[in-house]
N, CA, C and O of each residue as an XYZ file, in Angstrom:
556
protein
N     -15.343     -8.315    105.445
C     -14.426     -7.527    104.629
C     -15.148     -6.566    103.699
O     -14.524     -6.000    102.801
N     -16.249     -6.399    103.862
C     -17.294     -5.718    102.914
C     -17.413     -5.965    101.175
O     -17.569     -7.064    100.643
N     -17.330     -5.037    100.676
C     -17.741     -5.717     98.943
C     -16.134     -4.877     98.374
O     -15.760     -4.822     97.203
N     -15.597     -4.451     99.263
C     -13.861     -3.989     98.493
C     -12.879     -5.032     97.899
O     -12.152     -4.934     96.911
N     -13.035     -5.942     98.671
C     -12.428     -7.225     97.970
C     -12.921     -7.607     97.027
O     -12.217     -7.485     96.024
N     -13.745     -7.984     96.903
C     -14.444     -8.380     95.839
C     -14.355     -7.384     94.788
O     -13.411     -7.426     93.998
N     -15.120     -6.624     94.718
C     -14.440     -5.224     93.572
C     -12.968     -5.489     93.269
O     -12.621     -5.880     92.155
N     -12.094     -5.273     94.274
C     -10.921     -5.794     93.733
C     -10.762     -6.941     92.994
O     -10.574     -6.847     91.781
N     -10.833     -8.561     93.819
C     -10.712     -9.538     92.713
C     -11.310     -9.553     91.761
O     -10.828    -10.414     91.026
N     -12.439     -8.894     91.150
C     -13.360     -9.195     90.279
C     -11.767     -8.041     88.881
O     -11.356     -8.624     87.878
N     -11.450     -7.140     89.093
C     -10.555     -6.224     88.689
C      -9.043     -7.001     88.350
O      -8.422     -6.885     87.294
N      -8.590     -7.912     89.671
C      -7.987     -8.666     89.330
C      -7.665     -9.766     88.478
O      -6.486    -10.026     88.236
N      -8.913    -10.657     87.842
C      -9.068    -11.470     87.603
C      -9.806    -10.683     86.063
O     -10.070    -11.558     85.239
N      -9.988     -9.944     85.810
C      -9.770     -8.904     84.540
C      -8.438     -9.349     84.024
O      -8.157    -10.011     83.025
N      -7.534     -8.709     85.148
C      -6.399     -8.627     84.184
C      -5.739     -9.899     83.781
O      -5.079    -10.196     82.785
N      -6.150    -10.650     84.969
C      -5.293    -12.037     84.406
C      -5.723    -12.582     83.334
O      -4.965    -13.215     82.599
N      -7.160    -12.401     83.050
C      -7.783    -13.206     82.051
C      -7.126    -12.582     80.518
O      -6.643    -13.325     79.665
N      -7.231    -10.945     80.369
C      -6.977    -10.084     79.575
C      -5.956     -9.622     79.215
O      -5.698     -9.574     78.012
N      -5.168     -9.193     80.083
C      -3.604     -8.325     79.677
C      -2.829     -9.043     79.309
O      -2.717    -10.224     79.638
N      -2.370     -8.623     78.792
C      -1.217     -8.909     77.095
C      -0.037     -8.933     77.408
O       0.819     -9.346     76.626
N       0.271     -8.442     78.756
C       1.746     -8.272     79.252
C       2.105     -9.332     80.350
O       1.730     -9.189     81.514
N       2.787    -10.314     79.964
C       2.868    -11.896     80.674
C       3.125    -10.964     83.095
O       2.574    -11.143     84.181
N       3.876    -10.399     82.723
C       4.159     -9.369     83.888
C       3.135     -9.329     84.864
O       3.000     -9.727     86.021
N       2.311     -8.590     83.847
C       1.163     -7.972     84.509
C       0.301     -9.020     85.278
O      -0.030     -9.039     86.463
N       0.068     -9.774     84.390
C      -0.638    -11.078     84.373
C      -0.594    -12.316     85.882
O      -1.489    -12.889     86.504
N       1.049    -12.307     86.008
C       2.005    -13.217     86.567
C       1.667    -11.588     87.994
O       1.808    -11.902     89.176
N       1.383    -10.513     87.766
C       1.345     -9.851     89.207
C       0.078    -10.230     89.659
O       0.008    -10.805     90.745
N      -1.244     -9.940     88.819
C      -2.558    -10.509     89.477
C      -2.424    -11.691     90.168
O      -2.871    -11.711     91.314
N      -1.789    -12.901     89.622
C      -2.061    -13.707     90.250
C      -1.070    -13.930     91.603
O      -1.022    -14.912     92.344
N      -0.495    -12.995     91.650
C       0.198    -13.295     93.396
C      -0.483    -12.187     94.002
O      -0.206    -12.139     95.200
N      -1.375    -11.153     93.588
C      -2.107    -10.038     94.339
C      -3.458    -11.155     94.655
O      -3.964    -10.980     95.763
N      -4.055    -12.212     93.849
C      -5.169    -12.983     94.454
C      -4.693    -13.595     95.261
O      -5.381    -13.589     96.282
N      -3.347    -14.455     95.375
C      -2.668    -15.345     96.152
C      -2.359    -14.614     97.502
O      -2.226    -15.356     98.475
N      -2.204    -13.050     97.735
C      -2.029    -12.678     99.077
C      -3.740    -12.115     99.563
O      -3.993    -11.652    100.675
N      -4.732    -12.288     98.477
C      -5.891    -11.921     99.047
C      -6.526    -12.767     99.494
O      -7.314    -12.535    100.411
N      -6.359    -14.007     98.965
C      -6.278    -15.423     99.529
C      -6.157    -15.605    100.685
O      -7.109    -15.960    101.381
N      -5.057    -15.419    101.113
C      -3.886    -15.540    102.692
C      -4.744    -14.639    103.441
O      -5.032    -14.899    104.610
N      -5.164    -13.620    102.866
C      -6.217    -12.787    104.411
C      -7.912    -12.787    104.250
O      -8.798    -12.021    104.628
N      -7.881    -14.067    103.479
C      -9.297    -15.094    103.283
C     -10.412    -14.171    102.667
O     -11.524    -14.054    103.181
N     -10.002    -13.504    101.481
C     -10.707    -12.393    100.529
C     -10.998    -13.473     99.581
O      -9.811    -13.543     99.261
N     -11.458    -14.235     98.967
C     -11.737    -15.031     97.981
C     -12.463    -15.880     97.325
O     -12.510    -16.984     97.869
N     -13.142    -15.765     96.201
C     -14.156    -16.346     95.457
C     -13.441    -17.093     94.815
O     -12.293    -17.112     94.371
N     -15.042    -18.216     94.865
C     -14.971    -19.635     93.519
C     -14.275    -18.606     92.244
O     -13.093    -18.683     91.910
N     -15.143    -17.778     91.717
C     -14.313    -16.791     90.302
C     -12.663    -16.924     90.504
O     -11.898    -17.597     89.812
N     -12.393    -16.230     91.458
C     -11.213    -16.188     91.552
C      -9.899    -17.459     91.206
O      -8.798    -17.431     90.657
N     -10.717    -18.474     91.849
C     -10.165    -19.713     91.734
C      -9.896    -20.392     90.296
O      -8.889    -21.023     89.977
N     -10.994    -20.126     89.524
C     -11.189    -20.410     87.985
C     -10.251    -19.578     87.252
O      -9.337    -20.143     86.650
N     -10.340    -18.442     87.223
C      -9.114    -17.994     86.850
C      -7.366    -18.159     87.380
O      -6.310    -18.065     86.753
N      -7.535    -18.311     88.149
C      -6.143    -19.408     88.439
C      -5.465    -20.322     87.769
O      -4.318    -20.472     87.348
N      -7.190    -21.305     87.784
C      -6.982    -22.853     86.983
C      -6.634    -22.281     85.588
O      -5.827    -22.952     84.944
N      -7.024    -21.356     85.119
C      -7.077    -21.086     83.786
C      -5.927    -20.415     83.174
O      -5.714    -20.395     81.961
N      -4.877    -19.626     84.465
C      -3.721    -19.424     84.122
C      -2.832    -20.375     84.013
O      -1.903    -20.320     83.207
N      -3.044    -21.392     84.858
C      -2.058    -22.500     84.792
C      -1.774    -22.877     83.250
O      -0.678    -23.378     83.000
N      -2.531    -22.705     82.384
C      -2.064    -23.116     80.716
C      -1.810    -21.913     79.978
O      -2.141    -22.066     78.803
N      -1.247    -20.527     80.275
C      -0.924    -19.700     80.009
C       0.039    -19.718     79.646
O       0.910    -19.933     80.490
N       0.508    -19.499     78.113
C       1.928    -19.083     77.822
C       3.309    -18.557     78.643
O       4.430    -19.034     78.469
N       3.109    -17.910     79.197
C       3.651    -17.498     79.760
C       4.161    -18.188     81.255
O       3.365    -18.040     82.182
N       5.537    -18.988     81.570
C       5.584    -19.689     82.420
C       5.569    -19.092     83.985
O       5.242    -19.614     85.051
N       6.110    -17.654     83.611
C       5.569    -17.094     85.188
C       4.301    -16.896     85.629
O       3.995    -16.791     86.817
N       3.401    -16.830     84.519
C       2.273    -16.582     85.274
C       1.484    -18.031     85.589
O       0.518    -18.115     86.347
N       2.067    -19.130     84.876
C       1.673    -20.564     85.426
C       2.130    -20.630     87.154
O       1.412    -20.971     88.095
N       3.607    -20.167     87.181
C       4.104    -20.518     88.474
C       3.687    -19.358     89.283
O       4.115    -19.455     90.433
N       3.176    -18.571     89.123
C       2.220    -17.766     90.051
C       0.961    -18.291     90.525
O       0.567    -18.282     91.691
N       0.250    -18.842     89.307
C      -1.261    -19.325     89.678
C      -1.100    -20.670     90.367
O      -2.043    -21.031     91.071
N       0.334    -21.742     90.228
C       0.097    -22.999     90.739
C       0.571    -22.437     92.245
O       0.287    -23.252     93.122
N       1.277    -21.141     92.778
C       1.703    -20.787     93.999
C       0.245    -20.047     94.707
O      -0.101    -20.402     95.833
N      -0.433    -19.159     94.055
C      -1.932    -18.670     94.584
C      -2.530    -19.843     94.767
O      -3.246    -19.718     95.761
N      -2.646    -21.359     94.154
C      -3.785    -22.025     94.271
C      -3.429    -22.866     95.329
O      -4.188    -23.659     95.885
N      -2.233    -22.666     95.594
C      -2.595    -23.346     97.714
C      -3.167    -22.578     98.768
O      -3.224    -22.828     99.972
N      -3.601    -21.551     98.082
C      -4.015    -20.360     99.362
C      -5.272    -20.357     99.198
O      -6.112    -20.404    100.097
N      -5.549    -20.277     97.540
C      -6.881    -19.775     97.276
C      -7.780    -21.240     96.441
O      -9.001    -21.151     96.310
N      -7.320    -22.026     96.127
C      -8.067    -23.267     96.004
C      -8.473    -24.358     96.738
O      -8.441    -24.251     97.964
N      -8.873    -25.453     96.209
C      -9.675    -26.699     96.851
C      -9.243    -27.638     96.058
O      -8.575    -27.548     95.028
N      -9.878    -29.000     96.878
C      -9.882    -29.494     96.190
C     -10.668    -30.056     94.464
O     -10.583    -31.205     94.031
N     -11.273    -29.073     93.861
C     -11.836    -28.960     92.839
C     -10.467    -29.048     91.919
O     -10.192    -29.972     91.153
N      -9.535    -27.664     92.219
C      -8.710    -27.534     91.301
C      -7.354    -28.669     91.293
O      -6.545    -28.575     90.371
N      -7.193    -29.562     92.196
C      -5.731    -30.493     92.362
C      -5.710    -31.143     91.058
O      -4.543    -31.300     90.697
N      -6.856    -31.736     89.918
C      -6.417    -32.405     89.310
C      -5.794    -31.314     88.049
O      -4.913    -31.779     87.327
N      -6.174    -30.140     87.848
C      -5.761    -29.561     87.096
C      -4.263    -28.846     87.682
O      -3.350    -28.640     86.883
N      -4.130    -28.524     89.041
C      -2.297    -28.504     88.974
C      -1.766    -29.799     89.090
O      -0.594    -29.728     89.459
N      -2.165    -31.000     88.919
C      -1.707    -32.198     88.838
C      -1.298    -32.154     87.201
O      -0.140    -32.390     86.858
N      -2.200    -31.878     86.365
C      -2.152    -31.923     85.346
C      -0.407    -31.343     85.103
O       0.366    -32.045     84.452
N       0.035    -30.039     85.700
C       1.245    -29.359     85.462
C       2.097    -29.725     85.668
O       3.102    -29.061     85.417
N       2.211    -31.231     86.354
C       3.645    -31.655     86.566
C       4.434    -32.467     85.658
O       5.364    -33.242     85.876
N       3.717    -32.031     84.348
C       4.749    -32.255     83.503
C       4.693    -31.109     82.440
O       4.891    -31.325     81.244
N       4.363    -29.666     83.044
C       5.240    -28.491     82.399
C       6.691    -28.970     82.061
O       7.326    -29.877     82.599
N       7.098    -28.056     80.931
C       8.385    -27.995     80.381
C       9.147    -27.339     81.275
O      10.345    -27.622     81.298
N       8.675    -26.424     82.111
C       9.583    -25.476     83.249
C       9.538    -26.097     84.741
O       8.624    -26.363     85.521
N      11.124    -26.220     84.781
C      10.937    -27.212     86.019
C      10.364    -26.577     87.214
O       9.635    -27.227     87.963
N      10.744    -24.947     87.506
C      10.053    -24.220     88.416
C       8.559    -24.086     88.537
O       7.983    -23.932     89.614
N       8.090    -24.141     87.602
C       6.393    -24.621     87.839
C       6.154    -25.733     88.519
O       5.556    -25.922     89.579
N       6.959    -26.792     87.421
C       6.814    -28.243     88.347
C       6.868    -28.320     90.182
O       6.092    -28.872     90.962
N       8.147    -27.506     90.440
C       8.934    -27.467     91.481
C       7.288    -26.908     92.904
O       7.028    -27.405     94.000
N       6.443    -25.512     91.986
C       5.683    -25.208     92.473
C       4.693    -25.689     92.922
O       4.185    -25.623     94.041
N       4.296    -26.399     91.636
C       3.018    -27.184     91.635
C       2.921    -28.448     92.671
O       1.891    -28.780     93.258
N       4.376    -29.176     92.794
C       4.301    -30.134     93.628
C       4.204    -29.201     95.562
O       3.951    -29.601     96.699
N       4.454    -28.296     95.134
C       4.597    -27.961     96.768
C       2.729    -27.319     96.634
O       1.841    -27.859     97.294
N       2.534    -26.484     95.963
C       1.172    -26.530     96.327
C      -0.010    -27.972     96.159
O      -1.238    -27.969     96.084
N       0.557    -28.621     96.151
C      -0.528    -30.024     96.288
C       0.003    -30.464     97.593
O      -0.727    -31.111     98.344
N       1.093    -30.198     97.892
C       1.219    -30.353     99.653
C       0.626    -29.905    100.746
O       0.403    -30.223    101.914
N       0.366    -28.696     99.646
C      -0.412    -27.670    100.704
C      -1.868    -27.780    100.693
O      -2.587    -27.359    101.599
N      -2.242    -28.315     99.716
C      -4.209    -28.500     99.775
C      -4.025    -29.884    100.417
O      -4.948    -30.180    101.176
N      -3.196    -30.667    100.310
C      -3.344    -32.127    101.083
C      -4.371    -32.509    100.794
O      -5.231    -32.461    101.674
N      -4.731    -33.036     99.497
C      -5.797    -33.967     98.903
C      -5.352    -35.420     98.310
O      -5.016    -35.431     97.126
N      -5.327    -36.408     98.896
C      -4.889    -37.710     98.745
C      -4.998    -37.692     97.089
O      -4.061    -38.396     96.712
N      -5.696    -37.220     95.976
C      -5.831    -37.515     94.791
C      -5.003    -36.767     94.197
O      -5.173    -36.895     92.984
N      -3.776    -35.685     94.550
C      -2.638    -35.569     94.178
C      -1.323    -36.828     94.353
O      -0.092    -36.802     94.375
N      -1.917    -37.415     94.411
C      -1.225    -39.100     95.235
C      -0.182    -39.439     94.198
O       1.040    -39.574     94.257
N      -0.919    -39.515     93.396
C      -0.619    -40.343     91.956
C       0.165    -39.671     90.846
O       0.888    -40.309     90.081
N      -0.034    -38.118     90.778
C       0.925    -37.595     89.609
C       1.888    -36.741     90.939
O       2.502    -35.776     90.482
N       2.093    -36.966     92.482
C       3.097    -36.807     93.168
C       4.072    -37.975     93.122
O       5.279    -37.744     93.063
N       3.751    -38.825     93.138
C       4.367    -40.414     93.085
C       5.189    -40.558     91.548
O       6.240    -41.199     91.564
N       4.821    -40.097     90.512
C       5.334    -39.822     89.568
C       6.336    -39.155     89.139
O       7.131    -39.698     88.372
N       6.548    -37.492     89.654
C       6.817    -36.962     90.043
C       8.295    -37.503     90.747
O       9.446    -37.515     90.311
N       7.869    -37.813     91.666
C       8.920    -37.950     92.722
C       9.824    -39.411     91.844
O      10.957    -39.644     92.266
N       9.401    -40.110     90.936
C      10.073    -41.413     90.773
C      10.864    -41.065     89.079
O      11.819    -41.604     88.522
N      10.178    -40.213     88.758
C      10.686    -39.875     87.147
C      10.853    -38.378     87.026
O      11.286    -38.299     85.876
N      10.791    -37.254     87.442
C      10.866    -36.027     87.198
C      12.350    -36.050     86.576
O      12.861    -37.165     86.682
N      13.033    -35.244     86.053
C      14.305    -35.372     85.919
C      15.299    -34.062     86.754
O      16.526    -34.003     86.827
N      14.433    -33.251     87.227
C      15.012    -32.226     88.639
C      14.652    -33.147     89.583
O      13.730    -33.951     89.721
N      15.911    -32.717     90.378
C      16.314    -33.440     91.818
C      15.384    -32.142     92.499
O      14.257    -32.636     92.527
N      15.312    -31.239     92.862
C      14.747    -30.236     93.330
C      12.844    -30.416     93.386
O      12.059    -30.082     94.273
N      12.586    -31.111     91.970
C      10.808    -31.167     91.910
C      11.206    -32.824     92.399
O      10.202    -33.085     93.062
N      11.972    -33.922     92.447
C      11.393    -34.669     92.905
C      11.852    -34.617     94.536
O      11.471    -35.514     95.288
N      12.431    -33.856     94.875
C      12.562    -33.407     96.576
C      11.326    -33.082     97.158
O      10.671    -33.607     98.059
N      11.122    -31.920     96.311
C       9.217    -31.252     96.802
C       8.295    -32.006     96.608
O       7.288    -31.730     97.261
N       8.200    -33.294     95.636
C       7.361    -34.077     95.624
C       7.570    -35.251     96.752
O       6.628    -36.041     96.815
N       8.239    -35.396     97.304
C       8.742    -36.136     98.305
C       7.951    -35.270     99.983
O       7.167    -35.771    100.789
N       8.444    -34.163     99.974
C       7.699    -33.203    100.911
C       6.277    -33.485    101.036
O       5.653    -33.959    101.985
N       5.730    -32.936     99.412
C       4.506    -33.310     99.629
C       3.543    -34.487     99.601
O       2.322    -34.381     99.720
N       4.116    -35.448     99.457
C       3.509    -37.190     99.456
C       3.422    -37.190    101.209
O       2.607    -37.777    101.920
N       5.028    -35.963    101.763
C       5.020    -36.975    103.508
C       3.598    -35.551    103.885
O       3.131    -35.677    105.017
N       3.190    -34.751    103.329
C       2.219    -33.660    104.014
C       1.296    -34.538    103.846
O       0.984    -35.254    104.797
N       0.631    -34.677    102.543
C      -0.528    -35.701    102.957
C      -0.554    -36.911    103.254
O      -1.625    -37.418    102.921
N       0.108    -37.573    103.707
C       0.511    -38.706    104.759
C       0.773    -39.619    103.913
O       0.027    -40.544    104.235
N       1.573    -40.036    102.734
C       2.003    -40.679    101.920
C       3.691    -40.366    102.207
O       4.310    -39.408    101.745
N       4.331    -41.612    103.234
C       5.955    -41.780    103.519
C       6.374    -43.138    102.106
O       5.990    -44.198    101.612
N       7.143    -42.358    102.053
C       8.272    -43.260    100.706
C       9.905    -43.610    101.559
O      10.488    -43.187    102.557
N      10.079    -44.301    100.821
C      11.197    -44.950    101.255
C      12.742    -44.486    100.397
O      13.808    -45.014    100.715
């Protein structure tokens, strides 16, 4: 892909870290999340993700916990594990579907949670999804 991507995420991950406008912020991180998807992506990139996830701003949490099934590992699961008990259930809702999607058995435990106490029927549905992706069936 030559060094254009990179120039880009490095630009991207500027703004997420920097701009003042929750918007703007919450757009970088679905412009890394589709650079992700056509496998443009650095460890950097990833860190700033993790690092939006505690961002004021709840869209740009539920942007970075939706980029970090594309563009993370398992490095970052315990920190969107950490999010499933955001105040916004749509983060929650997110976060449990992207731990479906990295399928790392050590989302096990705050999915199981999740799914038994959340108080949305909707995040403990997706947490249900994602317990059966990484091969954890509930009854």
């Amino acid at each position: 892909l030559g060094s254009r991507p990179v120039q880009v995420l490095n630009a991207l991950e500027a703004v997420l870290r920097h701009d003042s406008i929750p918007f703007v912020r919450s757009a970088a991180c679905s412009a890394i999340r589709r650079l992700a998807a056509a496998g443009a992506i650095c460890g950097q990139s990833c860190m700033a993700l993790e690092d939006a996830l505690s961002d004021d701003a709840w869209q740009v949490r539920w942007n970075a916990a939706k980029a970090l099934a594309f563009a993370g590992s398992e490095q970052q699961v315990g920190s969107l594990a950490s999010c499933l008990s955001d105040e916004v259930w749509l983060v929650r809702l997110e976060v449990c579907a992207s731990l479906g999607i990295l399928g790392d058995l050590k989302a096990r435990d705050g999915l199981e949670r999740a799914l038994r106490s959340d108080c949305n029927s909707r995040v403990r549905e997706e947490a249900a999804r994602s317990l059966a992706a990484i091969g954890e069936s509930f009854e």
